[in-house]
XYZ file of C-alpha atoms in Angstrom:
428
model
C 113.070 98.037 83.221
C 111.525 100.281 85.869
C 108.298 99.227 87.470
C 105.880 100.581 90.050
C 104.760 98.096 92.685
C 103.001 98.192 96.012
C 105.352 98.919 98.877
C 106.607 96.185 101.208
C 107.934 96.119 104.768
C 111.438 95.543 103.382
C 111.339 98.994 101.711
C 111.947 100.869 104.972
C 115.654 101.575 104.428
C 115.167 102.664 100.820
C 112.280 104.967 101.690
C 114.193 106.398 104.646
C 117.093 107.267 102.344
C 114.663 108.822 99.865
C 112.990 110.846 102.618
C 116.338 112.372 103.577
C 116.854 113.834 100.092
C 114.344 116.624 100.785
C 111.623 117.969 103.038
C 108.538 115.870 102.236
C 105.563 116.235 104.545
C 104.096 112.850 103.493
C 107.402 110.997 103.765
C 108.966 111.886 107.129
C 112.663 110.995 107.587
C 111.987 108.815 110.631
C 112.202 105.021 110.623
C 109.275 104.476 112.999
C 107.017 106.751 110.925
C 107.908 104.966 107.682
C 107.421 101.560 109.295
C 103.920 102.638 110.333
C 103.127 103.914 106.831
C 104.180 100.561 105.394
C 102.104 98.620 107.926
C 99.004 100.629 107.055
C 99.719 100.248 103.342
C 100.113 96.467 103.589
C 96.861 96.210 105.534
C 95.046 98.388 102.966
C 96.254 96.420 99.930
C 95.485 93.110 101.678
C 91.883 94.134 102.352
C 91.300 94.944 98.709
C 93.110 91.793 97.492
C 90.700 89.631 99.499
C 88.107 90.249 96.756
C 85.473 90.949 99.389
C 83.527 94.195 98.974
C 84.123 96.875 101.599
C 81.838 96.322 104.595
C 79.021 98.834 105.141
C 80.822 100.356 108.125
C 84.207 100.574 106.391
C 86.058 103.795 107.203
C 88.350 104.562 104.275
C 90.113 107.320 106.216
C 92.245 104.560 107.775
C 93.470 103.325 104.375
C 96.715 104.417 102.749
C 98.230 102.731 99.697
C 101.960 103.276 99.077
C 103.640 102.548 95.748
C 107.361 102.547 94.974
C 109.292 103.042 91.745
C 111.844 100.231 91.449
C 114.729 99.818 89.000
C 116.266 96.603 87.719
C 118.734 96.853 90.603
C 115.671 96.661 92.919
C 116.599 100.067 94.260
C 113.740 102.357 95.292
C 113.856 105.551 93.215
C 110.524 107.104 94.088
C 107.176 106.700 95.768
C 103.569 107.835 95.470
C 100.433 107.145 97.461
C 96.659 107.006 97.552
C 94.960 108.029 100.766
C 91.620 106.268 100.945
C 89.845 109.191 102.589
C 90.869 112.465 104.165
C 90.368 112.847 107.922
C 86.726 113.810 108.164
C 84.542 112.639 111.024
C 86.025 114.090 114.185
C 88.701 116.119 112.412
C 87.480 117.671 109.123
C 90.066 118.381 106.460
C 90.803 122.116 106.568
C 91.492 124.513 103.726
C 90.697 128.098 102.851
C 88.048 128.815 100.244
C 88.782 131.990 98.311
C 85.649 134.075 97.800
C 85.162 137.387 96.020
C 82.854 139.731 97.935
C 81.316 142.552 95.904
C 80.036 145.813 97.360
C 78.504 148.553 95.290
C 77.346 152.109 95.822
C 74.331 152.873 93.652
C 75.036 156.597 93.784
C 78.707 156.458 92.852
C 78.192 153.819 90.181
C 75.878 156.182 88.320
C 77.897 159.360 88.812
C 80.197 159.955 85.871
C 81.786 163.359 85.362
C 82.718 163.717 81.724
C 84.916 166.370 80.074
C 83.514 169.829 79.390
C 84.658 169.451 75.802
C 84.057 165.952 74.299
C 87.377 166.240 72.467
C 89.247 166.948 75.691
C 89.955 163.653 77.465
C 92.268 165.201 80.050
C 89.308 166.506 82.018
C 87.692 163.099 82.308
C 86.927 161.723 85.788
C 84.971 158.560 86.460
C 83.913 157.617 89.991
C 83.256 153.881 90.400
C 81.216 152.652 93.330
C 81.955 148.939 92.768
C 84.575 147.358 95.024
C 85.703 143.736 95.079
C 87.552 142.146 97.983
C 89.016 138.639 98.099
C 88.413 136.799 101.358
C 89.688 133.439 102.502
C 87.093 131.552 104.514
C 88.015 128.520 106.613
C 86.527 125.460 104.913
C 85.818 122.293 106.915
C 85.497 119.371 104.510
C 83.643 116.413 106.011
C 82.967 114.555 102.728
C 86.258 112.586 103.022
C 87.527 112.669 99.418
C 90.266 110.287 98.287
C 93.620 112.080 98.197
C 96.455 111.581 95.733
C 99.804 112.526 97.203
C 103.170 111.437 98.468
C 104.860 111.879 95.067
C 108.617 111.796 95.679
C 111.265 110.915 93.088
C 115.015 111.321 92.976
C 116.092 114.356 90.973
C 118.446 112.410 88.693
C 115.492 110.484 87.207
C 113.367 113.509 86.340
C 112.639 114.161 82.670
C 112.666 110.491 81.642
C 108.931 109.802 81.736
C 109.132 107.887 85.002
C 107.137 110.547 86.837
C 104.175 109.741 84.604
C 104.551 106.041 85.342
C 104.652 106.706 89.081
C 101.676 109.067 88.978
C 99.411 107.362 86.443
C 99.812 103.871 87.954
C 97.613 105.033 90.821
C 94.697 105.587 88.466
C 94.866 101.984 87.265
C 94.426 100.856 90.855
C 91.605 103.352 91.450
C 89.825 102.258 88.268
C 90.190 98.593 89.220
C 88.685 99.064 92.707
C 86.410 102.143 92.681
C 84.205 100.751 95.474
C 87.049 101.259 97.963
C 87.470 104.961 97.210
C 85.545 108.182 96.972
C 84.562 109.239 93.471
C 85.856 112.690 94.397
C 89.648 112.873 94.047
C 91.703 115.597 95.718
C 95.333 116.587 95.171
C 96.952 119.174 97.443
C 99.812 120.919 95.643
C 102.788 122.331 97.537
C 103.372 126.075 97.285
C 106.847 127.608 96.821
C 108.384 127.350 100.299
C 111.119 129.758 101.374
C 113.227 127.677 103.764
C 115.184 130.745 104.846
C 112.213 133.012 105.534
C 109.675 130.825 107.376
C 107.345 129.368 104.792
C 105.319 131.510 102.398
C 103.921 135.066 102.322
C 100.503 133.685 103.328
C 101.991 132.003 106.382
C 104.107 134.987 107.440
C 101.532 137.746 106.849
C 98.393 135.883 107.946
C 98.577 132.537 109.725
C 101.739 133.284 111.733
C 99.745 136.050 113.463
C 97.410 133.392 114.898
C 99.699 130.380 115.423
C 102.819 131.083 117.447
C 105.298 128.649 115.892
C 107.378 128.259 112.771
C 105.880 127.030 109.505
C 107.937 123.822 109.642
C 106.774 122.931 113.171
C 103.117 123.694 112.409
C 103.212 121.706 109.167
C 104.736 118.690 110.918
C 102.169 118.750 113.731
C 99.301 119.014 111.258
C 100.057 115.539 109.878
C 99.261 113.886 113.213
C 95.575 113.304 113.804
C 95.974 113.496 117.576
C 97.885 116.799 117.374
C 95.710 118.779 114.968
C 93.595 120.377 117.681
C 95.589 123.613 117.499
C 94.410 124.142 113.908
C 90.716 124.018 114.812
C 91.280 126.256 117.832
C 93.599 128.906 116.366
C 93.126 129.259 112.600
C 91.185 132.437 111.708
C 87.730 131.828 110.237
C 87.779 134.780 107.829
C 90.535 137.013 106.434
C 90.210 139.899 103.977
C 93.275 139.386 101.777
C 92.647 142.634 99.900
C 93.738 144.569 102.978
C 97.176 142.936 102.936
C 100.274 143.468 100.835
C 99.780 142.402 97.198
C 102.504 139.785 97.619
C 100.089 137.719 99.736
C 97.216 137.686 97.236
C 99.596 137.111 94.302
C 101.105 134.080 96.040
C 97.792 132.298 96.644
C 97.350 129.125 94.625
C 100.928 129.071 93.312
C 102.802 125.758 92.883
C 106.505 125.272 93.591
C 108.867 124.347 90.771
C 109.369 120.742 91.882
C 105.617 120.092 92.117
C 104.643 121.903 88.912
C 105.135 118.903 86.550
C 102.892 116.754 88.765
C 100.240 119.487 88.811
C 100.342 119.784 85.011
C 99.974 115.994 84.608
C 96.908 116.050 86.835
C 95.415 118.970 84.894
C 95.898 116.959 81.684
C 93.702 114.262 83.269
C 90.932 116.724 84.062
C 91.830 117.956 87.537
C 90.704 121.557 87.977
C 91.455 124.367 90.392
C 88.939 124.737 93.212
C 89.997 128.154 94.560
C 90.710 126.368 97.824
C 94.203 126.510 99.260
C 96.281 124.907 101.993
C 95.660 126.603 105.369
C 99.408 127.026 105.957
C 101.259 127.577 102.672
C 98.428 128.692 100.361
C 99.139 125.967 97.771
C 96.209 125.041 95.475
C 93.819 122.113 95.823
C 92.987 120.364 92.539
C 89.999 118.065 92.127
C 88.191 115.808 89.716
C 85.794 112.850 89.767
C 87.177 109.365 89.188
C 84.116 108.562 87.074
C 84.803 111.611 84.882
C 88.430 110.840 83.962
C 88.301 110.259 80.204
C 91.834 111.077 79.034
C 93.440 107.996 80.631
C 91.456 105.340 78.774
C 91.827 102.163 80.823
C 90.743 98.776 79.522
C 91.287 95.167 80.590
C 93.041 92.843 78.119
C 94.341 89.278 78.076
C 98.093 88.705 77.981
C 98.876 86.722 74.827
C 102.315 85.058 75.011
C 103.212 85.492 71.333
C 105.224 88.042 69.367
C 103.395 88.278 66.041
C 102.405 91.916 65.913
C 105.087 94.353 64.757
C 103.361 97.666 65.482
C 103.811 98.657 69.104
C 102.362 101.418 71.276
C 103.659 103.294 74.315
C 101.482 101.804 77.056
C 100.996 101.725 80.798
C 100.257 98.128 81.797
C 99.347 96.958 85.302
C 98.427 93.678 86.936
C 97.655 92.231 90.346
C 99.261 88.920 91.177
C 99.781 86.836 94.289
C 103.550 87.208 93.943
C 103.903 90.984 93.540
C 100.479 92.332 94.430
C 99.832 95.430 92.316
C 102.540 96.318 89.790
C 102.748 98.511 86.687
C 105.265 99.140 83.892
C 105.623 101.528 80.996
C 106.371 99.499 77.882
C 106.064 99.455 74.113
C 103.713 96.576 73.409
C 101.391 95.363 70.679
C 97.626 95.231 71.036
C 96.729 91.851 69.567
C 93.400 91.256 67.890
C 90.263 91.635 69.945
C 91.049 92.178 73.599
C 94.610 90.847 73.641
C 98.042 92.323 74.313
C 101.510 91.013 73.491
C 104.064 91.912 76.158
C 107.853 91.661 75.916
C 109.233 88.941 78.223
C 110.861 91.466 80.596
C 107.529 93.286 81.042
C 105.701 90.027 81.773
C 108.353 89.107 84.356
C 108.162 92.545 85.997
C 104.397 92.186 86.324
C 104.486 88.521 87.286
C 101.919 87.532 84.638
C 101.564 84.470 82.408
C 99.657 83.769 79.218
C 95.930 84.109 79.785
C 96.228 86.530 82.715
C 94.240 89.749 82.620
C 96.048 93.093 82.712
C 94.894 96.722 82.665
C 96.126 98.840 79.769
C 96.061 102.548 78.932
C 98.002 104.606 76.355
C 100.715 106.861 77.753
C 100.141 109.382 74.972
C 96.666 110.893 74.995
C 94.815 114.087 74.219
C 94.736 116.164 77.413
C 91.274 116.693 78.862
C 91.868 120.037 80.532
C 88.893 121.587 82.266
C 88.433 125.355 82.204
C 89.326 127.037 85.458
C 86.039 127.915 87.179
C 85.361 131.441 88.294
C 86.153 132.246 91.887
C 82.913 132.051 93.923
C 81.438 135.534 94.088
C 79.037 136.955 96.648
C 77.396 140.124 95.349
C 76.045 141.694 98.507
C 73.447 144.030 96.880
C 72.063 141.135 94.822
C 71.977 138.838 97.843
C 69.975 141.423 99.788
C 67.554 142.031 96.908
C 66.748 138.366 96.321
C 65.963 137.539 99.930
C 62.366 137.355 101.029
C 63.126 138.016 104.670
C 63.292 141.326 106.457
C 66.660 142.020 104.803
C 65.066 143.003 101.514
C 65.293 146.711 100.871
C 67.833 147.345 103.598
C 71.067 149.129 102.891
C 74.270 147.194 103.446
C 75.410 149.531 106.209
C 72.178 148.884 108.088
C 72.733 145.129 108.278
C 73.963 143.576 111.470
C 77.140 141.500 111.569
C 74.934 138.446 112.041
C 72.969 139.232 108.863
C 76.183 139.650 106.871
C 77.582 136.404 108.251
C 74.344 134.629 107.349
C 74.584 135.760 103.718
C 78.192 134.610 103.438
C 77.439 131.295 105.178
C 74.491 130.542 102.875
C 76.744 130.918 99.833
C 79.421 128.743 101.381
C 76.814 126.083 102.184
C 76.023 125.945 98.457
C 79.701 125.339 97.717
C 79.928 122.606 100.324
C 76.789 120.897 99.043
C 78.232 120.761 95.517
C 81.256 118.822 96.813
C 79.401 115.958 98.436
C 79.490 112.490 96.907
C 76.158 111.016 95.877
C 76.637 108.373 98.582
C 77.132 111.154 101.161
C 73.948 112.915 100.037
C 71.878 109.813 100.584
C 73.602 108.681 103.772
């Protein structure tokens, strides 16, 4: 039986071997780096296991919780992680917010030259004065959302349902200890990377013009808090993507083939596109609220050490014990009576539970709770000018200063930023 459990210091060799099977930004193929990840993970799990609430001055950006997928041979086949909070205070998390900017000519929008003969459509000419441009605007996120990431699994195990076990187990831990995390959950999806042509079209046509290094080197440096300064100093604040080759705009928000199943699983849980993308590869950022996840119905039940029920269900079951810490398995088990669950002996052993212990349970098969993709934020310049009570009202767009234009764009972006803040951040 496969199980997911919290990582241990003894997992270094297994994780190092796993890291060398691909190019994973959150699992570097260096022993010292993995040792440090495991030290931070052990410290993070230990804090939560103490049963003490997080102190008022707790900084969750220092927390990282690593899980591993383990087979009966105790071999590590995969890993996933929860990052307590994105870097925020001195080093905001950076992304690009895609924004549609609308300009319109009143004269041209009303000028329509029709055919001389209504039956003759060949002579028809319509002049449209409405133009839409897509901009990417550098977004500095200081709200410190909790990030889900680090999903790595060996290719030979794909397609067997173990990816769901590895991914969904994290939500059991989040649901069990919500006070240690942000209610806002973020998942950064990897874009299709061309290893032979330096990253992605967005990197080559845009960011490479501002940062003089390869995609791989820049991506590696960006993971080090003390080496991220170049991003804040060099990344462009605003880029009009509509002026570039269509291949750039068409590539924005795309997910690579290996990451696509993980993205679809998250969308089934209610994660939605934000129209924000990675500042290097242009991969999409997906978000939801922990308190709004309804598809994965988690409940706490008591382990009943009997085998009376015959009807079983495909379940995700997790527990926290002194022996294993946090662990989870996917198993067919029977829900017994009111608030009980009957587990097969091998599942109970994998979790380290005994009769009377409490476990968290959720069905593996559920109705997806997919949220509609929101519209890309739009700034209609004529409307913005008309609704303002300042001296801008009545002015033509061409008569506005660069500062006035920047102010309009910034006001709209401030509205977006405000909508992202946690309630606790609003009242802080």
